[in-house]
Amino acid sequence: SGFTGGALAVNGGVVLAFEKHMNKILEIDLENLVAVVQPGVINIHLQKEVAKYGLFYPPDPASMEYSSLGGNVSENAGGMRAA
């Protein structure tokens, strides 16, 4: 969402945006309960995909509709269900 300013380049730094070209769910391993995704995957897209198998993606940031998994990792964001 950018709310915390995590996507602001500091002192001439560079911001990489992955949501346009690195936004694919590559694999859902049902046996091991692992999803292999690219960093630009939007949270809600993964949530909807795993729901097809009766599963859910535990992190639930308030920005789930538009925040990316890579962004969640970089900001340590997980929502109410995060441990």
PDB file of C-alpha atoms in Angstrom:
ATOM      1  CA  SER A   1       0.000   0.000   0.000  1.00  0.00           C
ATOM      2  CA  GLY A   2       2.953   2.302   0.597  1.00  0.00           C
ATOM      3  CA  PHE A   3       1.374   3.547   3.829  1.00  0.00           C
ATOM      4  CA  THR A   4       4.552   3.060   5.870  1.00  0.00           C
ATOM      5  CA  GLY A   5       6.852   4.592   3.279  1.00  0.00           C
ATOM      6  CA  GLY A   6       8.677   1.321   2.623  1.00  0.00           C
ATOM      7  CA  ALA A   7       8.766   2.058  -1.103  1.00  0.00           C
ATOM      8  CA  LEU A   8      10.573   5.385  -0.826  1.00  0.00           C
ATOM      9  CA  ALA A   9      14.089   5.451  -2.239  1.00  0.00           C
ATOM     10  CA  VAL A  10      16.511   6.843   0.328  1.00  0.00           C
ATOM     11  CA  ASN A  11      19.640   8.837  -0.531  1.00  0.00           C
ATOM     12  CA  GLY A  12      19.557   8.138  -4.257  1.00  0.00           C
ATOM     13  CA  GLY A  13      18.474   4.517  -3.788  1.00  0.00           C
ATOM     14  CA  VAL A  14      16.357   2.514  -6.201  1.00  0.00           C
ATOM     15  CA  VAL A  15      12.895   1.021  -5.704  1.00  0.00           C
ATOM     16  CA  LEU A  16      12.107  -2.192  -7.567  1.00  0.00           C
ATOM     17  CA  ALA A  17       8.443  -2.810  -8.424  1.00  0.00           C
ATOM     18  CA  PHE A  18       7.639  -6.447  -9.163  1.00  0.00           C
ATOM     19  CA  GLU A  19       3.849  -6.368  -9.481  1.00  0.00           C
ATOM     20  CA  LYS A  20       3.760  -5.953 -13.266  1.00  0.00           C
ATOM     21  CA  HIS A  21       6.127  -8.673 -14.498  1.00  0.00           C
ATOM     22  CA  MET A  22       6.824 -10.945 -11.523  1.00  0.00           C
ATOM     23  CA  ASN A  23       3.298 -11.677 -10.360  1.00  0.00           C
ATOM     24  CA  LYS A  24       2.774 -15.367 -10.999  1.00  0.00           C
ATOM     25  CA  ILE A  25       1.825 -18.210  -8.711  1.00  0.00           C
ATOM     26  CA  LEU A  26       4.290 -20.836  -9.905  1.00  0.00           C
ATOM     27  CA  GLU A  27       3.254 -23.857  -7.866  1.00  0.00           C
ATOM     28  CA  ILE A  28       0.948 -24.958  -5.090  1.00  0.00           C
ATOM     29  CA  ASP A  29       2.338 -28.104  -3.476  1.00  0.00           C
ATOM     30  CA  LEU A  30      -0.659 -29.629  -1.724  1.00  0.00           C
ATOM     31  CA  GLU A  31       1.328 -32.451  -0.142  1.00  0.00           C
ATOM     32  CA  ASN A  32       3.765 -30.117   1.625  1.00  0.00           C
ATOM     33  CA  LEU A  33       1.392 -27.125   1.899  1.00  0.00           C
ATOM     34  CA  VAL A  34       3.853 -24.818   0.147  1.00  0.00           C
ATOM     35  CA  ALA A  35       3.173 -22.169  -2.477  1.00  0.00           C
ATOM     36  CA  VAL A  36       5.965 -20.998  -4.769  1.00  0.00           C
ATOM     37  CA  VAL A  37       5.227 -17.466  -5.933  1.00  0.00           C
ATOM     38  CA  GLN A  38       6.918 -14.460  -7.446  1.00  0.00           C
ATOM     39  CA  PRO A  39       7.232 -11.343  -5.243  1.00  0.00           C
ATOM     40  CA  GLY A  40       4.619  -9.303  -7.115  1.00  0.00           C
ATOM     41  CA  VAL A  41       1.728 -11.684  -6.393  1.00  0.00           C
ATOM     42  CA  ILE A  42      -1.097  -9.805  -4.682  1.00  0.00           C
ATOM     43  CA  ASN A  43      -2.187 -11.342  -1.363  1.00  0.00           C
ATOM     44  CA  ILE A  44      -5.835 -11.784  -2.304  1.00  0.00           C
ATOM     45  CA  HIS A  45      -4.886 -13.600  -5.528  1.00  0.00           C
ATOM     46  CA  LEU A  46      -2.951 -16.225  -3.579  1.00  0.00           C
ATOM     47  CA  GLN A  47      -5.759 -16.444  -1.027  1.00  0.00           C
ATOM     48  CA  LYS A  48      -8.332 -17.106  -3.772  1.00  0.00           C
ATOM     49  CA  GLU A  49      -6.108 -19.674  -5.483  1.00  0.00           C
ATOM     50  CA  VAL A  50      -5.442 -21.761  -2.364  1.00  0.00           C
ATOM     51  CA  ALA A  51      -9.126 -21.539  -1.374  1.00  0.00           C
ATOM     52  CA  LYS A  52      -9.866 -23.717  -4.422  1.00  0.00           C
ATOM     53  CA  TYR A  53      -8.131 -26.536  -2.501  1.00  0.00           C
ATOM     54  CA  GLY A  54      -9.837 -25.874   0.833  1.00  0.00           C
ATOM     55  CA  LEU A  55      -6.796 -24.012   2.183  1.00  0.00           C
ATOM     56  CA  PHE A  56      -6.121 -20.450   3.278  1.00  0.00           C
ATOM     57  CA  TYR A  57      -3.083 -18.194   3.315  1.00  0.00           C
ATOM     58  CA  PRO A  58      -2.593 -17.252   6.999  1.00  0.00           C
ATOM     59  CA  PRO A  59      -1.224 -13.683   6.744  1.00  0.00           C
ATOM     60  CA  ASP A  60      -4.067 -11.202   6.387  1.00  0.00           C
ATOM     61  CA  PRO A  61      -2.793  -7.633   6.145  1.00  0.00           C
ATOM     62  CA  ALA A  62      -5.485  -4.960   5.981  1.00  0.00           C
ATOM     63  CA  SER A  63      -4.166  -4.143   2.500  1.00  0.00           C
ATOM     64  CA  MET A  64      -4.726  -7.729   1.261  1.00  0.00           C
ATOM     65  CA  GLU A  65      -6.662  -6.521  -1.806  1.00  0.00           C
ATOM     66  CA  TYR A  66      -3.660  -4.662  -3.234  1.00  0.00           C
ATOM     67  CA  SER A  67      -0.478  -5.464  -1.290  1.00  0.00           C
ATOM     68  CA  SER A  68       2.081  -7.885  -2.695  1.00  0.00           C
ATOM     69  CA  LEU A  69       3.732 -10.821  -0.997  1.00  0.00           C
ATOM     70  CA  GLY A  70       7.155  -9.294  -1.639  1.00  0.00           C
ATOM     71  CA  GLY A  71       5.966  -6.080  -0.032  1.00  0.00           C
ATOM     72  CA  ASN A  72       4.709  -7.987   2.998  1.00  0.00           C
ATOM     73  CA  VAL A  73       8.100  -9.626   3.417  1.00  0.00           C
ATOM     74  CA  SER A  74       9.975  -6.342   3.082  1.00  0.00           C
ATOM     75  CA  GLU A  75       7.674  -4.578   5.563  1.00  0.00           C
ATOM     76  CA  ASN A  76       7.225  -7.542   7.927  1.00  0.00           C
ATOM     77  CA  ALA A  77       3.463  -7.198   7.463  1.00  0.00           C
ATOM     78  CA  GLY A  78       1.142 -10.054   8.311  1.00  0.00           C
ATOM     79  CA  GLY A  79      -2.080  -8.791   9.809  1.00  0.00           C
ATOM     80  CA  MET A  80      -4.076 -10.130  12.733  1.00  0.00           C
ATOM     81  CA  ARG A  81      -3.309 -13.831  12.118  1.00  0.00           C
ATOM     82  CA  ALA A  82       0.468 -13.332  12.037  1.00  0.00           C
ATOM     83  CA  ALA A  83       2.507 -14.908  14.793  1.00  0.00           C
TER      84      ALA A  83
END
